[in-house]
Every structure is written in structure tokens, then in C-alpha cells.
mmCIF file of C-alpha atoms in Angstrom:
data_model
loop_
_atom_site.group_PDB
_atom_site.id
_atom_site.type_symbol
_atom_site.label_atom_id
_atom_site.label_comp_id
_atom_site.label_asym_id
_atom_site.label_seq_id
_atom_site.Cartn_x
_atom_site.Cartn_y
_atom_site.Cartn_z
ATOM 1 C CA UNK O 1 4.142 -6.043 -28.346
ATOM 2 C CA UNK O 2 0.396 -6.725 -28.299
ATOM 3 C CA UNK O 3 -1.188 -8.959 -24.797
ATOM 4 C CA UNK O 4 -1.330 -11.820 -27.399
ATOM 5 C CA UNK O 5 2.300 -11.851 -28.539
ATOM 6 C CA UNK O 6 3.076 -10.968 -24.439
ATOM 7 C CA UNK O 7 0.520 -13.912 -23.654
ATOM 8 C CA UNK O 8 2.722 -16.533 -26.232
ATOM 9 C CA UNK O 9 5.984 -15.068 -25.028
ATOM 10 C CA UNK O 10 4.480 -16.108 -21.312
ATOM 11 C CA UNK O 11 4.215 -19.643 -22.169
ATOM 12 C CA UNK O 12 7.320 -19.744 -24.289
ATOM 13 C CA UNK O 13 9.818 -17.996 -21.158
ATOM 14 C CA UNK O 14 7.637 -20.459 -19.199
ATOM 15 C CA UNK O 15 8.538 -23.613 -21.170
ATOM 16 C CA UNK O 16 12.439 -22.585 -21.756
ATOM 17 C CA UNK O 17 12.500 -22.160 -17.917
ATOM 18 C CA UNK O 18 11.070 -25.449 -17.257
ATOM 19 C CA UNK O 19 13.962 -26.973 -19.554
ATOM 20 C CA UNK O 20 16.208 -25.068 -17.559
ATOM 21 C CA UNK O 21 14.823 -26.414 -14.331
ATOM 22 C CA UNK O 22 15.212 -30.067 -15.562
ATOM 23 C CA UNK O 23 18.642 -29.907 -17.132
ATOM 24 C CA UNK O 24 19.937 -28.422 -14.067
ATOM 25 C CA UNK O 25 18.039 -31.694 -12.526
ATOM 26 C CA UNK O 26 19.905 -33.899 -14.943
ATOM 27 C CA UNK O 27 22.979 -32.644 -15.061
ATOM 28 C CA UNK O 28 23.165 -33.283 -11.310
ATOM 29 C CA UNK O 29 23.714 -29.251 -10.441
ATOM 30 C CA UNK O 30 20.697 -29.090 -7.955
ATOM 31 C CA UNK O 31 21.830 -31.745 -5.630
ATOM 32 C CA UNK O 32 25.231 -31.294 -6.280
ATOM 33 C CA UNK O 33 26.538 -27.818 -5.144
ATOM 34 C CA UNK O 34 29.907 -28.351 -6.884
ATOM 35 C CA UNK O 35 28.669 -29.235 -10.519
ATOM 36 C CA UNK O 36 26.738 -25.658 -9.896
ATOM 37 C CA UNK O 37 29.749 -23.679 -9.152
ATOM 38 C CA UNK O 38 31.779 -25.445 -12.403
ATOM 39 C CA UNK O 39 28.766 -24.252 -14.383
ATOM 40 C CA UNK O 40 28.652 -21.114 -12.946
ATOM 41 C CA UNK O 41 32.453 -20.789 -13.284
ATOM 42 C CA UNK O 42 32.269 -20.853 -16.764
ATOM 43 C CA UNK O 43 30.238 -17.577 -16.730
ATOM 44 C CA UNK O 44 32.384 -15.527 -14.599
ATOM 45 C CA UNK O 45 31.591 -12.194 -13.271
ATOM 46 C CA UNK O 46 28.923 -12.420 -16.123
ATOM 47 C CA UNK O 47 26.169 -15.164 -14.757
ATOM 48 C CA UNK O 48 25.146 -12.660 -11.832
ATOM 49 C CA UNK O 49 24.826 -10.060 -14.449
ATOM 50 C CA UNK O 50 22.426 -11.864 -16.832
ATOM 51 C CA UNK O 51 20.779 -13.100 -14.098
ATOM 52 C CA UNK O 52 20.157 -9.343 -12.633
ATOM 53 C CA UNK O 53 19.106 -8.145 -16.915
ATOM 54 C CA UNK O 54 16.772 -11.437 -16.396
ATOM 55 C CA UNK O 55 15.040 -10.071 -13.653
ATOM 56 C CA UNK O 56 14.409 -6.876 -14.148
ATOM 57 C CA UNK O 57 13.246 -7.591 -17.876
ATOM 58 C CA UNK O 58 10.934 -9.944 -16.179
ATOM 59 C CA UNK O 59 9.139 -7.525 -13.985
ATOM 60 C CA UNK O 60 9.104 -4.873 -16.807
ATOM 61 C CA UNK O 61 8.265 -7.271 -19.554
ATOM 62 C CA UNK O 62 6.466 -9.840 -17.278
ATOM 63 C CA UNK O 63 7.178 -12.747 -19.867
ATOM 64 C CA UNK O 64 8.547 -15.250 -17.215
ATOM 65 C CA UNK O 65 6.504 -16.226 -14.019
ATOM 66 C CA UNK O 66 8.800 -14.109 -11.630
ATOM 67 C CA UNK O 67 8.156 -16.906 -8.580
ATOM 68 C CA UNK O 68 10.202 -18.956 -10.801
ATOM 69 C CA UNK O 69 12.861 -17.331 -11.917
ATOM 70 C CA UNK O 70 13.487 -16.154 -7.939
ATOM 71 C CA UNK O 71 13.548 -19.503 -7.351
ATOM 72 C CA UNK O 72 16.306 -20.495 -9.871
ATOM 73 C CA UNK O 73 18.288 -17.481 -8.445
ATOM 74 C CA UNK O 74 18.553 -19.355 -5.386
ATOM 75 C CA UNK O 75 19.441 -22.376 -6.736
ATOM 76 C CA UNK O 76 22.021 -20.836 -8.826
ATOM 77 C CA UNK O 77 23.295 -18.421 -6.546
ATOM 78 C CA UNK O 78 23.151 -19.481 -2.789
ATOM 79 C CA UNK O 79 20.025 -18.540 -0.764
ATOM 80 C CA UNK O 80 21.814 -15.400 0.173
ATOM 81 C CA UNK O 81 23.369 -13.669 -3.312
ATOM 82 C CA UNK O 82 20.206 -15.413 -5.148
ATOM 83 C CA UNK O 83 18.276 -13.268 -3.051
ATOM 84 C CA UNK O 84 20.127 -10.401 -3.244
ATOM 85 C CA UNK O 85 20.034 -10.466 -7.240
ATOM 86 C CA UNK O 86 15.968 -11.486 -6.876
ATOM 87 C CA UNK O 87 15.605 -8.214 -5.237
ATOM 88 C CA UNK O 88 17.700 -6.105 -6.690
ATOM 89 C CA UNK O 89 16.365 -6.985 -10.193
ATOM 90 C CA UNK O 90 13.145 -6.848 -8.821
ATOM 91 C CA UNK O 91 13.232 -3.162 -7.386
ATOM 92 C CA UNK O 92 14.745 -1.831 -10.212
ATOM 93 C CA UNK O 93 12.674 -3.481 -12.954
ATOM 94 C CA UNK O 94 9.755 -2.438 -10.612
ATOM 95 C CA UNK O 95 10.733 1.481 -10.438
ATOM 96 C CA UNK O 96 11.227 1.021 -14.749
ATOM 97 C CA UNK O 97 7.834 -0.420 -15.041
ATOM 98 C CA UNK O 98 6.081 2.131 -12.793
ATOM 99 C CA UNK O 99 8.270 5.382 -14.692
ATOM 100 C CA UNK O 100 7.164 3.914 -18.136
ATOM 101 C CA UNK O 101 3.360 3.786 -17.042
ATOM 102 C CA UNK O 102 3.832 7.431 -15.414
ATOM 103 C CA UNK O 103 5.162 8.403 -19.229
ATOM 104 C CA UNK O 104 2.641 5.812 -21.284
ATOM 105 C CA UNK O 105 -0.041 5.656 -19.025
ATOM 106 C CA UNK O 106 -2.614 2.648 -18.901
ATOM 107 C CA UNK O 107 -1.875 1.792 -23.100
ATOM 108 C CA UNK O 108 1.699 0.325 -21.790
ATOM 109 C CA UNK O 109 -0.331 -2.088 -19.180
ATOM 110 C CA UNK O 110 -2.357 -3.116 -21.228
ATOM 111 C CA UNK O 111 0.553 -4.660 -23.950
ATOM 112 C CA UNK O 112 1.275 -7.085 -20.597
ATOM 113 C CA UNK O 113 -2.316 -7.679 -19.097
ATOM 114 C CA UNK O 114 -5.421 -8.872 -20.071
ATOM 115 C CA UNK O 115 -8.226 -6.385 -19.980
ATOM 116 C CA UNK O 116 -10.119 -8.695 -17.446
ATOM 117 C CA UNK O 117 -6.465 -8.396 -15.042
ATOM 118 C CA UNK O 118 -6.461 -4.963 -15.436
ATOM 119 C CA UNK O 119 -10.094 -4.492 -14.642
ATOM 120 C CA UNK O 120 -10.215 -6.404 -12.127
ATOM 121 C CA UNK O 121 -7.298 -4.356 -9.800
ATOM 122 C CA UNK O 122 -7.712 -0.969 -11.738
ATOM 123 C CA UNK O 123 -10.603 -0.725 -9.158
ATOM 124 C CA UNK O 124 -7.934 -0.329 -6.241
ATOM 125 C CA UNK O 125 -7.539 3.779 -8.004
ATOM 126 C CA UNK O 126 -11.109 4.640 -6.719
ATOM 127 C CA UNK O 127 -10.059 3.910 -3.200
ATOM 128 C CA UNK O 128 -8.193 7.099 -2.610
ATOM 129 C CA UNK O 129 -5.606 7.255 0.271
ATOM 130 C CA UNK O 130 -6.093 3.805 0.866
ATOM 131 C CA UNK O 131 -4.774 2.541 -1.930
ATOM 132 C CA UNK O 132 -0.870 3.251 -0.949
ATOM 133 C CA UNK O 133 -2.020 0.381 1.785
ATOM 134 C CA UNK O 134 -3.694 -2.035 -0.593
ATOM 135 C CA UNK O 135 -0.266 -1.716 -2.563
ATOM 136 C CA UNK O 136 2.062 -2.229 0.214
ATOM 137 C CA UNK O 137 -0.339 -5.470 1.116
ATOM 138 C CA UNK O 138 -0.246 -6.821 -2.325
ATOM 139 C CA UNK O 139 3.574 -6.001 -2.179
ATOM 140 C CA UNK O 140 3.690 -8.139 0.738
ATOM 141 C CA UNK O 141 1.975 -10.843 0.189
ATOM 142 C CA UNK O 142 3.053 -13.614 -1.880
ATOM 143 C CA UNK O 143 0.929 -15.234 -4.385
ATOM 144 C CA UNK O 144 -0.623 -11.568 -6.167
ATOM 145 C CA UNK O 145 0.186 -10.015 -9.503
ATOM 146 C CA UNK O 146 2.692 -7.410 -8.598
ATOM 147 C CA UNK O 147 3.868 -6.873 -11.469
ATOM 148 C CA UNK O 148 0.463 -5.320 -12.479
ATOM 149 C CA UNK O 149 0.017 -3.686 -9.358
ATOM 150 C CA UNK O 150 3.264 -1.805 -10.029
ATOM 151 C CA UNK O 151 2.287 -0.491 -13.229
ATOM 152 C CA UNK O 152 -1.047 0.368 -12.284
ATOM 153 C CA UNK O 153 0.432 2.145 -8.973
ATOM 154 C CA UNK O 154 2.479 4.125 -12.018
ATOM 155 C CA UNK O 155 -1.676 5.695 -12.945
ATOM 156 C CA UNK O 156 -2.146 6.671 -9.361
ATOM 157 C CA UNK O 157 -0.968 10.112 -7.680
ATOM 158 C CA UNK O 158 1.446 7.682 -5.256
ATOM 159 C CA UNK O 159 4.693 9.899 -4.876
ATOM 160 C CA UNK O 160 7.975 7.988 -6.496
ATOM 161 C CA UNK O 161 9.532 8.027 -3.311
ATOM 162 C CA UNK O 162 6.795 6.407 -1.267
ATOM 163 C CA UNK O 163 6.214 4.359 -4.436
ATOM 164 C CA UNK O 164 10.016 3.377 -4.387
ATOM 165 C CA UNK O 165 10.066 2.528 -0.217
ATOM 166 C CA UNK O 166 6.866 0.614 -0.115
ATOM 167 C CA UNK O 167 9.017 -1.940 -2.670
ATOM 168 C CA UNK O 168 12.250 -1.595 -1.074
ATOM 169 C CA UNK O 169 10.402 -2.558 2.582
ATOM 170 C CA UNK O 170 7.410 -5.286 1.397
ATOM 171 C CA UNK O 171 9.383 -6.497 -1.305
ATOM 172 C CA UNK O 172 11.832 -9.139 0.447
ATOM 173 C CA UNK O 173 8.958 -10.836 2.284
ATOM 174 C CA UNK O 174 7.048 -11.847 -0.774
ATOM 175 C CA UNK O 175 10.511 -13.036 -2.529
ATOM 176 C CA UNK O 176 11.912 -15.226 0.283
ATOM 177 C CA UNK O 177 8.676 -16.666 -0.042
ATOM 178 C CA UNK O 178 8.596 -17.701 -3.661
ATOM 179 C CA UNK O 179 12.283 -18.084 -3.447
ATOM 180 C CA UNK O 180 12.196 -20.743 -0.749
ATOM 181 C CA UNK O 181 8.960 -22.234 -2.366
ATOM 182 C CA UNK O 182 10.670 -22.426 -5.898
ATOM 183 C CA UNK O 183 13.671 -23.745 -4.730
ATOM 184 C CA UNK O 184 12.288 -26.526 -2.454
ATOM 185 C CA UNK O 185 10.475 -28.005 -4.984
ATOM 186 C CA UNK O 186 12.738 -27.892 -7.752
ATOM 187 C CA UNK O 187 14.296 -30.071 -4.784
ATOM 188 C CA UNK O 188 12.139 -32.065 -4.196
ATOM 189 C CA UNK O 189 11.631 -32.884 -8.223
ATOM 190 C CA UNK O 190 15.566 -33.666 -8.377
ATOM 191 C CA UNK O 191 15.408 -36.117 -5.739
ATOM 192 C CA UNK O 192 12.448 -37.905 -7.098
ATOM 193 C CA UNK O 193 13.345 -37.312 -10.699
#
């Protein structure tokens, strides 16, 4: 997959998310808790599953905004097993991405991120030992590429394990964030919608 076909496949995970967003709005599952369970029913043991595949293919192959789909984990999930499968999909597409840029090195990025994204944090490898804290701040913080970060933390001399407990502690902060932030105004577009 080239950036452009990764750029297209962006917008097109993007749109089929946003129809997923509004039929759950239509079909009354968002404000009614009950019509989500029936759906959900139908799925079985199998909707966490493909929700957990959906996640960590979206952190290795960042084709969906991941603030979104954390987001519709809550909604379909529960705040607490929708965050649970958010970060659990998360850290392990997260430890993929960062072992397939240790093997493939800064070519693999690059099939995901512009030149101009990858410039612009590729930067953060000239700043030594300081780096492991730039990483666990833009792990942290809601709002930055981490995705990226990840991968380009895969071109750095970071150990795995620290790699792997910087996620597993900065992580959850970051997804409650876009998972509350997601979910309240899917909300907010049911009720008004």
C-alpha cells in the first residue's frame, strides 16, 4: 500500500464510520441501550472480537481515525468493556506496528504517513535520552498522532520493554479522553438528529 492508496483508504474507513455513527443514530441504538444489546446479540461472542481485529488493524494500518472508533467502542460496549477492548486493541496493534518498523524500518512508515508527518516528528530521534519522555508525553496526551509516534519510536534504540510500559501506563489517559469525547457527541448528534 502506497500513502496515496493509505490516504483514500483514510477517507473511505472515515466515511463508512460516519454511516455507522448515523445508523446507529437512526436505528435508535444510541439512546436506547436495549436496541444496542439486540444488535449486539445477534453477534455473539463475535462483536467484541471484530471490534478488538478493528482496533488493532487501525493502529497498525491507521486507515480509521482511532478517536473514533474508541468512541464507538463505548457506545457499543459500555464505557467500561468499550474501554477495555479500546485498549487492548490499541496496545497490541501498537507493539505490531513498532516490531514491523524495528524489521522494515522507516520504508513501512512511510506507506501510512506523509513525508511532511514524518518529517515533522522524525526530529524527536535527534533528541537522545529525551526522547523516551517526548514519547510517553505524546502517549499521554490526547489530540497527537500516536500512531506515528509508535512507529517512529520502532527507528529509535527505545528497549521493547520500556517501549511496551510507556503504552501500557500513558495509554488509558489519552483513550478515556477520545472515548468520552467520541461518545458524547455522537450523543449529543442523536438527540438533536
Amino acid at each position: 500500500m502506497t500513502y496515496k492508496a493509505s490516504k483514500y483508504a483514510t477517507i473511505g474507513g472515515t466515511v463508512i464510520l460516519c454511516f455507522l455513527v448515523f445508523y446507529l443514530i437512526q436505528s435508535g441504538c444510541i439512546s436506547d441501550p436495549q436496541k444496542m444489546k439486540l444488535l449486539l446479540s445477534d453477534y455473539g461472542v463475535f462483536a467484541p472480537l471484530v471490534f478488538l481485529l478493528l482496533q488493532i488493524v487501525q493502529v497498525v494500518i491507521p486507515i480509521i481515525p482511532g478517536g473514533m472508533s474508541s468512541g464507538i467502542g463505548v457506545l457499543l460496549f459500555g464505557s467500561f468493556w468499550g474501554f477495555v477492548y479500546n485498549y487492548v486493541g490499541s496496545l497490541i496493534g501498537s507493539v505490531i506496528a513498532f516490531l514491523l518498523v524495528r524489521k522494515y524500518g522507516r520504508q513501512f512508515i512511510l506507506k501510512f504517513a506523509s513525508q511532511q508527518t514524518f518529517d515533522k516528528y522524525i526530529g524527536w530521534l535527534d533528541k537522545g535520552k529525551r526522547f523516551d519522555k517526548l514519547f510517553a508525553i505524546a502517549i499521554f496526551v490526547p489530540g497527537l498522532p500516536d500512531d506515528i509516534i509508535c512507529m517512529i519510536a520502532g527507528l529509535t534504540k527505545i528497549s521493547f520493554q520500556k517501549y511496551v510500559w510507556i503504552n501500557v501506563l500513558c495509554k488509558p489517559f489519552g483513550l478515556l479522553a477520545y472515548s468520552w469525547g467520541v461518545k458524547e457527541l455522537i450523543t449529543y448528534l442523536a438527540a438533536v438528529l
